[in-house]
Amino acid sequence: MEDQGIDRIGRATLPKAVSRLALRGILAVSGLSLLCSLGVMLVPLFNMQVFNRVLTTRNVDTLAALSAGLLIGLLAYAVLDWLRGVALSILADRLARRLSLPVLRASAASRSGAEALRDLETLRGFIASPVCLAPFELAWSPLLTLMLLALHWSYGLMAVLCAAFLCGMNVLGDALSRRQLLAANEVAAAGMRDVAGAIRAADAVVAMGMLPALARRWDRAGRQAVLAAHAALLRAREIASVTRTLRMAMTGAMVALGVVLTVGGHASAGSMIAANMVLARILLPFEQVANTRRQWTDARAAWRRVCAVLEDSVDARYATALPVPDGRLAAEGLVHVPPGAERPVLRGVSFALAPGEIMGVIGPSGAGKSTLLRLILGMDRPLAGGVFLGGHNTALWEREDLARHIGYVPQSAAMTQGTLAENIARLGRPDPAAVVRAAKRAGVHGIIAGLPDGYATELGGFTLSVGQRQRLALARALYGAPRLLLLDEPSAFLDEAGELGLLALLRGLRAEGISAILVTHRPALIAAADTLLVLRDGVVDRFGARAEVLRALQAPPVRLLRAARPALQGTS
């Protein structure tokens, strides 16, 4: 099979692309922070000049000139500080946009989409917040320290000692609280996952009176998270309080040092005022880090969870769009072990499907039927073997390009927000003619045409029955003339008329050379298949022409087929 033209993405290039984007943003914010650090010196220099020149000379013109210069400098500083905030917001948005699609793809495969997207939003908000500016302020602290050294070497030495001491306090606080805060985050995230899973089954939860038990579980998870974080937060607040107190004491010590130097004639009175203000600015980021340790820990935990989701993403995809396949499908030695499982769900599954051929997949629950469809769709990667559509590995096919050639109707026909036309058009720009054609083939056109807004009806504006949702999902699968159709229990919620329409559709697909795979237990649909694949315990029990497989399956394992034998014989 062909494997040329593969573009390495995922774990290989995604971190590099994100790193390049982050580096450009960091350089921009760092440059603006440098200019802001220079702007921070304006007020201390102004005060020093007022003390050293204006008070001694009593020259009001000098004061006016200094004030005008200070005003212009502060306006420039305000603009630079605003630009720095804008740069952080742009960096946060671009990183989130760059990661959103890979996170969606990876989380869809790991079924943790809501949690991963929530973590991505946490990262976006954190990067765009002023909390993220502390490292940039710290990075240019040496520049302010050089200013103190220029005033007097003892000012600079004291600033270095104070900064080193507060840095040690921050390291100590992080070491004492980080592990407990991370554990609390994990407990809270696990609780949210449990609740999110229950909400997805909201009808059953409400109908069977499970809401009080769900509320108790949520409350228990919340209390566990609070208890896990309580000790860490208390310790972090203690460190923050000590850091704040020490910073105030250090600025007082700087004034005392300035007085000694001024009295001894080693420095001017103005330098004492300037040194005190500059030291306060140097030490401020250390206090900010101590006060925002919880936000930093939350962001770090969110980033780790996002990376963990991306670790499960596909490593390689074809770099360019591939030719339209002819519907020929082949599975070769498929072996698949789901994440966290100890034994394979599928073992050595092989079959071939010709263009226009309809294959039925039958077997008991847990045999691996739905897993087989996910492998065909390229949503999961097999441990061994592969699925090839038109000679190309579906697991390596670029997702959006592959989706143009495959239609899929899952067991749960969930729809997304938007109009009916947008849902049928797979959330792309609807082609009206193609939308109507797909709806007619799925037998849902009459229902849509009877609505006041027709195809422009918003899905949230009315309630679809389960059968109508299934027909709408079938129309979505048929949109865009796919070459392969995958149907997972497509008639489970259809009435007799709907099932007859589905049989007519299958006959039309065969005539058009469109291949189809049916996972079903309905005798009428089985009778419409050309070949049958029987799965049992993840292995191929039988595969071949429908009539031959059915003759071989006269034993008890397929009592349903045996009971429906008169209907099947009429079509064989």
Coordinates of C-alpha atoms in Angstrom, one line a residue:
M1 CA 0.0 0.0 0.0
E2 CA 1.1 3.6 -0.6
D3 CA 2.7 5.5 2.2
Q4 CA 4.4 8.3 0.3
G5 CA 4.1 12.0 1.0
I6 CA 3.6 11.8 4.7
D7 CA 4.0 15.0 6.8
R8 CA 5.1 14.5 10.3
I9 CA 2.9 16.5 12.7
G10 CA 1.5 16.1 16.2
R11 CA 4.2 15.5 18.8
A12 CA 7.0 16.1 16.2
T13 CA 6.2 19.6 14.8
L14 CA 3.4 20.9 16.9
P15 CA 5.7 21.8 19.9
K16 CA 8.1 23.4 17.5
A17 CA 5.4 25.5 15.9
V18 CA 4.1 26.5 19.3
S19 CA 7.6 27.2 20.5
R20 CA 8.3 29.5 17.5
L21 CA 5.1 31.4 18.0
A22 CA 5.7 31.7 21.8
L23 CA 9.3 32.8 21.2
R24 CA 8.1 35.6 18.9
G25 CA 5.6 36.8 21.4
I26 CA 8.1 36.6 24.3
L27 CA 10.6 38.6 22.4
A28 CA 8.0 41.3 21.6
V29 CA 6.8 41.5 25.3
S30 CA 10.4 41.4 26.5
G31 CA 11.3 44.4 24.3
L32 CA 8.3 46.4 25.5
S33 CA 9.2 45.4 29.1
L34 CA 12.7 46.7 28.6
L35 CA 11.2 50.1 27.5
C36 CA 8.8 50.0 30.4
S37 CA 11.7 49.3 32.8
L38 CA 13.4 52.4 31.5
G39 CA 10.1 54.3 32.0
V40 CA 10.1 53.1 35.7
M41 CA 13.2 55.1 36.2
L42 CA 11.5 58.4 35.3
V43 CA 9.9 59.2 38.7
P44 CA 13.0 58.2 40.8
L45 CA 15.2 60.4 38.6
F46 CA 12.7 63.2 38.8
N47 CA 12.6 63.1 42.6
M48 CA 16.4 62.9 42.7
Q49 CA 16.7 66.0 40.5
V50 CA 14.1 67.9 42.5
F51 CA 16.0 67.2 45.7
N52 CA 19.4 67.8 44.3
R53 CA 18.7 70.8 42.0
V54 CA 15.4 72.5 42.6
L55 CA 15.5 72.5 46.4
T56 CA 19.1 73.8 46.5
T57 CA 18.7 76.4 43.7
R58 CA 15.0 77.2 44.3
N59 CA 14.7 77.6 40.5
V60 CA 11.1 77.2 39.5
D61 CA 12.0 77.1 35.8
T62 CA 14.0 73.9 36.4
L63 CA 11.1 72.4 38.2
A64 CA 8.8 73.2 35.3
A65 CA 11.2 71.7 32.8
L66 CA 11.6 68.6 34.9
S67 CA 7.8 68.3 35.3
A68 CA 7.2 68.6 31.5
G69 CA 9.8 66.0 30.8
L70 CA 8.2 63.7 33.4
L71 CA 4.8 64.2 31.9
I72 CA 6.0 63.3 28.4
G73 CA 7.9 60.3 29.7
L74 CA 4.9 59.0 31.7
L75 CA 2.6 59.3 28.7
A76 CA 5.1 57.3 26.6
Y77 CA 5.3 54.8 29.5
A78 CA 1.5 54.4 29.5
V79 CA 1.4 53.7 25.8
L80 CA 4.2 51.2 26.1
D81 CA 2.5 49.4 29.0
W82 CA -0.8 49.3 27.1
L83 CA 1.0 47.9 24.1
R84 CA 2.6 45.2 26.3
G85 CA -0.8 44.1 27.5
V86 CA -2.1 44.0 23.9
A87 CA 0.9 41.9 22.9
L88 CA 0.2 39.4 25.7
S89 CA -3.5 39.2 24.6
I90 CA -2.4 38.6 21.0
L91 CA 0.1 36.0 22.1
A92 CA -2.6 34.2 24.2
D93 CA -5.1 34.3 21.3
R94 CA -2.7 33.0 18.7
L95 CA -1.4 30.2 21.0
A96 CA -5.0 29.2 21.7
R97 CA -5.9 29.2 18.0
R98 CA -2.8 27.2 17.1
L99 CA -3.6 24.6 19.7
S100 CA -7.4 24.5 19.4
L101 CA -7.7 22.2 16.4
P102 CA -5.0 19.7 17.6
V103 CA -6.5 19.7 21.0
L104 CA -10.0 19.1 19.6
R105 CA -8.7 16.3 17.4
A106 CA -6.7 14.6 20.2
S107 CA -9.4 15.1 22.8
A108 CA -12.1 13.7 20.4
A109 CA -9.9 10.5 20.2
S110 CA -9.5 10.4 24.0
R111 CA -13.1 11.5 24.7
S112 CA -11.9 14.3 27.0
G113 CA -12.7 17.2 24.8
A114 CA -14.5 19.4 27.3
E115 CA -11.7 19.2 29.9
A116 CA -8.9 19.8 27.4
L117 CA -10.7 22.8 25.9
R118 CA -11.4 24.2 29.4
D119 CA -7.7 23.8 30.1
L120 CA -6.9 25.7 26.9
E121 CA -9.1 28.5 28.0
T122 CA -7.4 28.6 31.4
L123 CA -4.1 29.0 29.6
R124 CA -5.4 31.7 27.3
G125 CA -6.7 33.7 30.3
F126 CA -3.5 33.2 32.3
I127 CA -1.2 34.4 29.5
A128 CA -3.4 37.4 28.8
S129 CA -3.5 38.4 32.4
P130 CA -1.1 40.9 34.2
V131 CA 0.0 37.9 36.4
C132 CA 2.1 36.7 33.4
L133 CA 4.1 40.0 33.4
A134 CA 6.1 39.2 36.6
P135 CA 8.8 37.2 34.8
F136 CA 9.3 40.0 32.3
E137 CA 9.7 42.5 35.2
L138 CA 12.1 40.2 36.9
A139 CA 14.1 39.7 33.7
W140 CA 15.0 43.4 33.5
S141 CA 15.6 43.9 37.2
P142 CA 19.4 43.9 36.6
L143 CA 18.9 47.1 34.6
L144 CA 17.4 48.8 37.6
T145 CA 20.1 47.3 39.8
L146 CA 22.7 49.0 37.5
M147 CA 21.0 52.3 38.1
L148 CA 21.5 51.8 41.8
L149 CA 25.1 50.9 41.3
A150 CA 25.5 54.1 39.4
L151 CA 24.2 56.0 42.4
H152 CA 26.4 54.1 44.8
W153 CA 27.8 50.6 45.0
S154 CA 26.2 49.9 48.4
Y155 CA 22.8 50.6 46.9
G156 CA 23.3 48.0 44.2
L157 CA 24.7 45.4 46.7
M158 CA 21.8 45.8 49.0
A159 CA 19.4 45.4 46.1
V160 CA 21.1 42.2 45.0
L161 CA 21.0 40.8 48.5
C162 CA 17.3 41.7 49.0
A163 CA 16.3 40.2 45.6
A164 CA 18.3 37.0 46.3
F165 CA 16.6 36.6 49.7
L166 CA 13.1 37.1 48.2
C167 CA 13.9 34.7 45.4
G168 CA 14.8 32.1 48.0
M169 CA 11.5 32.7 49.8
N170 CA 9.6 32.1 46.5
V171 CA 11.5 28.9 45.8
L172 CA 10.7 27.7 49.4
G173 CA 7.1 28.6 49.0
D174 CA 6.8 26.8 45.7
A175 CA 8.5 23.7 47.1
L176 CA 6.1 23.7 50.1
S177 CA 2.9 24.2 48.2
R178 CA 3.2 23.0 44.6
R179 CA 2.7 19.3 45.2
Q180 CA -0.5 19.9 47.3
L181 CA -1.9 22.4 44.8
L182 CA -1.3 20.1 41.9
A183 CA -3.0 17.2 43.8
A184 CA -5.9 19.5 44.5
N185 CA -6.2 20.4 40.8
E186 CA -6.3 16.8 39.8
V187 CA -9.0 16.0 42.4
A188 CA -11.1 18.9 41.1
A189 CA -10.5 17.9 37.5
A190 CA -11.5 14.3 38.2
G191 CA -14.7 15.5 39.9
M192 CA -15.6 17.7 36.9
R193 CA -15.0 14.7 34.6
D194 CA -17.4 12.6 36.6
V195 CA -20.1 15.3 36.6
A196 CA -19.6 16.0 32.9
G197 CA -20.0 12.3 32.1
A198 CA -23.3 12.3 34.2
I199 CA -24.5 15.4 32.4
R200 CA -24.0 13.6 29.0
A201 CA -26.5 11.1 30.3
A202 CA -28.8 13.7 31.7
D203 CA -32.1 12.0 30.7
A204 CA -31.2 8.8 32.5
V205 CA -29.9 10.7 35.5
V206 CA -33.1 12.7 35.9
A207 CA -35.5 9.9 35.0
M208 CA -34.0 7.5 37.5
G209 CA -33.7 9.9 40.4
M210 CA -29.9 10.1 40.3
L211 CA -29.6 13.8 40.7
P212 CA -29.3 13.8 44.6
A213 CA -26.6 11.2 44.4
L214 CA -24.8 13.1 41.7
A215 CA -24.9 16.3 43.8
R216 CA -23.5 14.4 46.8
R217 CA -20.6 13.1 44.6
W218 CA -19.9 16.6 43.3
D219 CA -20.0 18.0 46.8
R220 CA -17.7 15.2 48.0
A221 CA -15.2 15.8 45.2
G222 CA -15.3 19.6 45.9
R223 CA -14.6 19.0 49.6
Q224 CA -11.8 16.7 48.8
A225 CA -10.3 19.3 46.5
V226 CA -10.7 22.0 49.2
L227 CA -9.1 19.8 51.8
A228 CA -6.2 18.9 49.5
A229 CA -5.6 22.6 48.7
H230 CA -6.3 24.1 52.1
A231 CA -2.9 23.3 53.7
A232 CA -1.0 24.3 50.6
L233 CA -2.9 27.6 50.3
L234 CA -2.3 28.4 54.0
R235 CA 1.4 27.8 53.6
A236 CA 1.5 29.8 50.4
R237 CA -0.3 32.7 52.1
E238 CA 2.1 32.5 55.0
I239 CA 5.0 32.8 52.6
A240 CA 3.3 35.7 50.7
S241 CA 2.7 37.5 54.0
V242 CA 6.3 37.1 55.0
T243 CA 7.5 38.2 51.6
R244 CA 5.4 41.3 51.7
T245 CA 6.6 42.2 55.2
L246 CA 10.2 41.7 54.2
R247 CA 9.8 43.8 51.1
M248 CA 8.5 46.7 53.3
A249 CA 11.3 46.2 55.8
M250 CA 13.9 46.2 52.9
T251 CA 12.7 49.5 51.5
G252 CA 12.9 50.9 55.0
A253 CA 16.5 49.6 55.3
M254 CA 17.3 51.2 52.0
V255 CA 16.2 54.6 53.4
A256 CA 18.4 54.0 56.5
L257 CA 21.4 53.1 54.2
G258 CA 20.7 56.3 52.2
V259 CA 20.7 58.4 55.4
V260 CA 24.1 56.9 56.4
L261 CA 25.6 57.6 53.0
T262 CA 24.1 61.1 52.8
V263 CA 25.4 62.0 56.3
G264 CA 28.8 60.6 55.5
G265 CA 28.9 62.7 52.2
H266 CA 29.0 59.6 50.0
A267 CA 25.7 60.2 48.3
S268 CA 23.1 62.9 47.9
A269 CA 19.8 63.2 49.6
G270 CA 18.1 62.8 46.2
S271 CA 19.9 59.5 45.6
M272 CA 18.4 58.2 48.9
I273 CA 14.8 58.9 47.6
A274 CA 15.6 57.4 44.2
A275 CA 17.2 54.3 45.6
N276 CA 14.3 53.6 47.8
M277 CA 11.8 53.9 44.9
V278 CA 13.9 51.8 42.5
L279 CA 14.4 49.0 45.1
A280 CA 10.6 48.9 45.7
R281 CA 10.2 48.4 42.0
I282 CA 12.9 45.7 41.8
L283 CA 11.3 43.7 44.7
L284 CA 7.6 44.1 43.5
P285 CA 7.7 41.2 41.0
F286 CA 8.9 38.8 43.7
E287 CA 5.9 39.7 45.8
Q288 CA 3.6 39.4 42.8
V289 CA 4.9 35.8 42.2
A290 CA 4.3 34.9 45.8
N291 CA 0.7 36.3 45.8
T292 CA -0.2 34.6 42.5
R293 CA 1.3 31.1 43.2
R294 CA -2.1 29.5 42.8
Q295 CA -2.6 30.9 39.3
W296 CA 0.8 29.8 38.2
T297 CA 0.1 26.3 39.6
D298 CA -3.2 26.1 37.9
A299 CA -1.7 27.2 34.6
R300 CA 1.1 24.7 34.9
A301 CA -1.4 21.9 35.6
A302 CA -3.6 22.9 32.7
W303 CA -0.6 22.9 30.3
R304 CA 0.4 19.5 31.5
R305 CA -3.1 18.1 30.9
V306 CA -3.2 19.7 27.4
C307 CA 0.2 18.1 26.6
A308 CA -1.0 14.8 27.9
V309 CA -4.0 14.9 25.5
L310 CA -1.7 15.9 22.6
E311 CA 0.5 13.0 23.4
D312 CA -2.3 10.7 22.1
S313 CA -2.6 12.6 18.9
V314 CA -1.7 11.1 15.5
D315 CA 2.0 11.5 14.7
A316 CA 1.8 11.6 11.0
R317 CA -0.6 12.6 8.2
Y318 CA -0.3 12.8 4.4
A319 CA 1.0 16.2 3.5
T320 CA -1.3 16.9 0.5
A321 CA -4.8 16.0 -0.6
L322 CA -5.0 12.5 -2.1
P323 CA -6.9 11.5 -5.2
V324 CA -10.6 10.6 -4.9
P325 CA -10.7 6.9 -4.0
D326 CA -12.8 4.4 -5.9
G327 CA -14.4 3.0 -2.8
R328 CA -12.1 0.0 -2.6
L329 CA -11.4 -0.8 1.0
A330 CA -8.9 -3.3 2.6
A331 CA -8.2 -4.1 6.2
E332 CA -5.0 -6.1 6.8
G333 CA -4.2 -7.8 10.1
L334 CA -5.8 -5.2 12.4
V335 CA -4.8 -5.4 16.0
H336 CA -6.1 -2.7 18.3
V337 CA -5.6 -2.1 22.1
P338 CA -7.5 0.9 23.5
P339 CA -5.6 3.2 25.9
G340 CA -5.6 1.7 29.4
A341 CA -6.8 -1.8 28.2
E342 CA -4.8 -4.9 28.8
R343 CA -6.1 -7.0 26.0
P344 CA -6.8 -6.2 22.3
V345 CA -10.3 -5.4 21.2
L346 CA -9.5 -6.5 17.6
R347 CA -7.0 -9.3 16.8
G348 CA -5.9 -9.9 13.2
V349 CA -9.0 -8.6 11.5
S350 CA -8.7 -8.7 7.6
F351 CA -11.2 -8.2 4.8
A352 CA -11.6 -6.5 1.5
L353 CA -14.4 -4.5 0.0
A354 CA -14.9 -3.8 -3.7
P355 CA -16.3 -0.5 -5.1
G356 CA -20.1 -0.6 -4.8
E357 CA -20.1 -3.5 -2.4
I358 CA -22.2 -3.5 0.7
M359 CA -20.8 -5.4 3.7
G360 CA -22.7 -6.2 6.9
V361 CA -20.9 -6.5 10.2
I362 CA -22.6 -8.6 12.8
G363 CA -21.6 -10.1 16.1
P364 CA -22.5 -10.0 19.9
S365 CA -22.0 -6.8 22.0
G366 CA -18.4 -6.1 22.7
A367 CA -17.1 -8.0 19.6
G368 CA -15.4 -4.9 18.3
K369 CA -17.8 -3.7 15.7
S370 CA -17.8 0.0 16.6
T371 CA -14.1 -0.1 17.2
L372 CA -13.6 -1.4 13.7
L373 CA -15.5 1.6 12.3
R374 CA -13.3 4.0 14.2
L375 CA -10.2 2.3 12.7
I376 CA -11.7 2.6 9.2
L377 CA -12.4 6.3 9.9
G378 CA -8.8 6.8 11.0
M379 CA -10.0 8.1 14.4
D380 CA -7.9 5.5 16.2
R381 CA -4.5 4.0 15.2
P382 CA -4.1 0.2 15.2
L383 CA -1.3 -1.4 17.1
A384 CA -0.6 -3.5 14.0
G385 CA -2.0 -3.7 10.5
G386 CA -3.9 -1.0 8.7
V387 CA -7.0 0.1 6.8
F388 CA -6.5 1.3 3.3
L389 CA -9.0 3.2 1.2
G390 CA -8.0 3.5 -2.4
G391 CA -4.6 2.3 -1.4
H392 CA -4.0 4.9 1.3
N393 CA -3.8 4.3 5.0
T394 CA -6.8 6.0 6.6
A395 CA -4.9 6.5 9.9
L396 CA -2.3 8.6 8.0
W397 CA -4.9 10.5 5.9
E398 CA -5.3 14.2 6.7
R399 CA -8.6 14.3 8.6
E400 CA -10.5 16.9 6.6
D401 CA -9.4 15.4 3.3
L402 CA -10.5 11.9 4.3
A403 CA -13.8 13.2 5.6
R404 CA -14.7 14.4 2.0
H405 CA -14.8 10.7 0.9
I406 CA -16.4 9.0 3.9
G407 CA -19.9 9.3 5.3
Y408 CA -20.5 8.1 8.9
V409 CA -23.7 7.6 10.9
P410 CA -22.8 6.8 14.5
Q411 CA -25.1 5.0 17.0
S412 CA -25.8 8.3 18.8
A413 CA -26.8 10.7 16.1
A414 CA -25.9 13.9 18.0
M415 CA -26.2 17.2 16.1
T416 CA -24.3 20.5 16.7
Q417 CA -25.7 24.0 17.1
G418 CA -26.5 25.8 13.9
T419 CA -29.1 25.5 11.1
L420 CA -30.3 22.3 9.6
A421 CA -28.5 23.2 6.4
E422 CA -25.2 23.8 8.2
N423 CA -25.5 20.4 10.1
I424 CA -26.1 18.6 6.8
A425 CA -23.2 20.4 5.2
R426 CA -21.0 19.3 8.1
L427 CA -20.7 22.9 9.4
G428 CA -19.2 24.1 6.2
R429 CA -20.7 26.7 3.8
P430 CA -23.8 24.8 2.6
D431 CA -24.2 24.1 -1.1
P432 CA -28.0 24.4 -1.3
A433 CA -28.4 21.8 -4.1
A434 CA -26.1 19.3 -2.4
V435 CA -27.9 19.8 0.9
V436 CA -31.4 19.2 -0.6
R437 CA -30.1 16.2 -2.5
A438 CA -28.6 14.6 0.6
A439 CA -31.8 15.3 2.6
K440 CA -34.0 13.8 -0.1
R441 CA -31.9 10.6 -0.2
A442 CA -32.0 10.4 3.6
G443 CA -35.8 10.8 3.6
V444 CA -35.7 14.0 5.8
H445 CA -36.5 16.6 3.1
G446 CA -40.3 16.5 3.7
I447 CA -39.8 17.0 7.4
I448 CA -37.5 20.0 6.9
A449 CA -39.6 21.5 4.2
G450 CA -42.6 21.5 6.6
L451 CA -40.8 23.8 9.1
P452 CA -41.5 27.5 9.0
D453 CA -37.8 28.4 8.2
G454 CA -37.0 25.2 6.3
Y455 CA -33.3 24.5 6.0
A456 CA -32.6 27.7 7.8
T457 CA -34.2 26.4 11.0
E458 CA -31.9 26.6 14.0
L459 CA -31.6 23.2 15.7
G460 CA -32.0 24.8 19.1
G461 CA -35.4 26.2 18.1
F462 CA -37.3 22.9 18.0
T463 CA -37.0 19.3 19.2
L464 CA -36.1 16.5 16.9
S465 CA -37.2 13.0 17.6
V466 CA -34.6 10.3 17.8
G467 CA -35.6 8.9 14.4
Q468 CA -35.5 12.4 12.8
R469 CA -32.0 12.9 14.2
Q470 CA -30.9 9.6 12.7
R471 CA -32.3 10.6 9.3
L472 CA -30.5 14.0 9.6
A473 CA -27.3 12.2 10.5
L474 CA -27.7 10.1 7.4
A475 CA -28.2 13.2 5.3
R476 CA -25.0 14.6 6.8
A477 CA -23.2 11.4 5.9
L478 CA -24.4 11.5 2.3
Y479 CA -23.5 15.2 1.8
G480 CA -20.6 15.7 -0.7
A481 CA -20.9 12.4 -2.6
P482 CA -18.7 10.2 -0.4
R483 CA -17.2 7.0 -1.8
L484 CA -17.6 5.0 1.4
L485 CA -20.5 5.0 3.8
L486 CA -20.2 3.7 7.4
L487 CA -23.5 3.0 9.2
D488 CA -23.5 2.0 12.8
E489 CA -27.0 0.6 13.6
P490 CA -28.6 3.1 11.1
S491 CA -32.2 1.8 11.5
A492 CA -32.2 1.4 15.3
F493 CA -34.7 4.3 15.6
L494 CA -36.4 4.2 12.2
D495 CA -39.9 3.1 11.6
E496 CA -40.9 0.7 8.9
A497 CA -41.1 3.4 6.2
G498 CA -37.7 4.7 7.3
E499 CA -36.2 1.3 7.0
L500 CA -37.6 0.7 3.6
G501 CA -36.2 4.1 2.5
L502 CA -32.8 3.0 3.9
L503 CA -33.0 -0.2 1.9
A504 CA -33.8 1.8 -1.3
L505 CA -30.8 4.0 -0.5
L506 CA -28.5 1.1 -0.2
R507 CA -29.6 -0.3 -3.6
G508 CA -28.9 3.2 -5.1
L509 CA -25.5 3.3 -3.5
R510 CA -24.6 -0.1 -5.0
A511 CA -25.7 1.1 -8.5
E512 CA -23.5 4.2 -8.1
G513 CA -20.4 2.2 -7.1
I514 CA -20.4 3.7 -3.5
S515 CA -19.3 1.1 -1.0
A516 CA -21.1 0.8 2.4
I517 CA -20.4 -1.0 5.7
L518 CA -23.4 -1.7 8.0
V519 CA -23.1 -2.6 11.6
T520 CA -26.6 -4.0 12.3
H521 CA -28.7 -6.7 13.8
R522 CA -31.8 -6.0 11.7
P523 CA -32.6 -8.9 9.3
A524 CA -33.8 -6.7 6.5
L525 CA -30.5 -4.8 6.4
I526 CA -28.5 -7.9 6.7
A527 CA -30.4 -9.2 3.7
A528 CA -29.3 -6.2 1.7
A529 CA -25.6 -6.9 2.2
D530 CA -23.5 -8.5 -0.4
T531 CA -21.0 -9.9 2.1
L532 CA -21.0 -10.5 5.8
L533 CA -18.3 -10.1 8.4
V534 CA -18.9 -11.9 11.7
L535 CA -16.9 -10.7 14.6
R536 CA -16.7 -12.6 17.9
D537 CA -14.3 -11.6 20.7
G538 CA -12.3 -9.3 18.4
V539 CA -11.6 -11.9 15.7
V540 CA -13.1 -12.7 12.4
D541 CA -15.4 -15.7 12.9
R542 CA -16.8 -15.7 9.4
F543 CA -16.3 -13.6 6.3
G544 CA -17.7 -14.1 2.8
A545 CA -20.8 -13.9 0.6
R546 CA -23.9 -13.3 2.6
A547 CA -25.7 -16.6 1.6
E548 CA -22.6 -18.7 2.4
V549 CA -22.1 -17.0 5.8
L550 CA -25.7 -17.4 6.7
R551 CA -25.7 -21.1 5.8
A552 CA -22.7 -21.5 8.1
L553 CA -24.4 -19.7 10.9
Q554 CA -27.2 -22.1 11.6
A555 CA -25.9 -22.7 15.1
P556 CA -27.3 -21.0 18.3
P557 CA -24.9 -18.0 18.4
V558 CA -27.1 -16.2 15.8
R559 CA -30.6 -17.1 16.8
L560 CA -31.9 -13.8 15.5
L561 CA -30.7 -14.6 12.0
R562 CA -32.1 -18.1 12.2
A563 CA -35.5 -16.8 13.3
A564 CA -35.5 -14.4 10.3
R565 CA -34.4 -17.1 7.8
P566 CA -37.6 -17.0 5.7
A567 CA -37.1 -13.3 5.0
L568 CA -33.4 -13.8 4.2
Q569 CA -34.0 -16.8 1.9
G570 CA -36.4 -14.7 -0.1
T571 CA -33.5 -12.3 -1.0
S572 CA -30.8 -14.9 -1.5

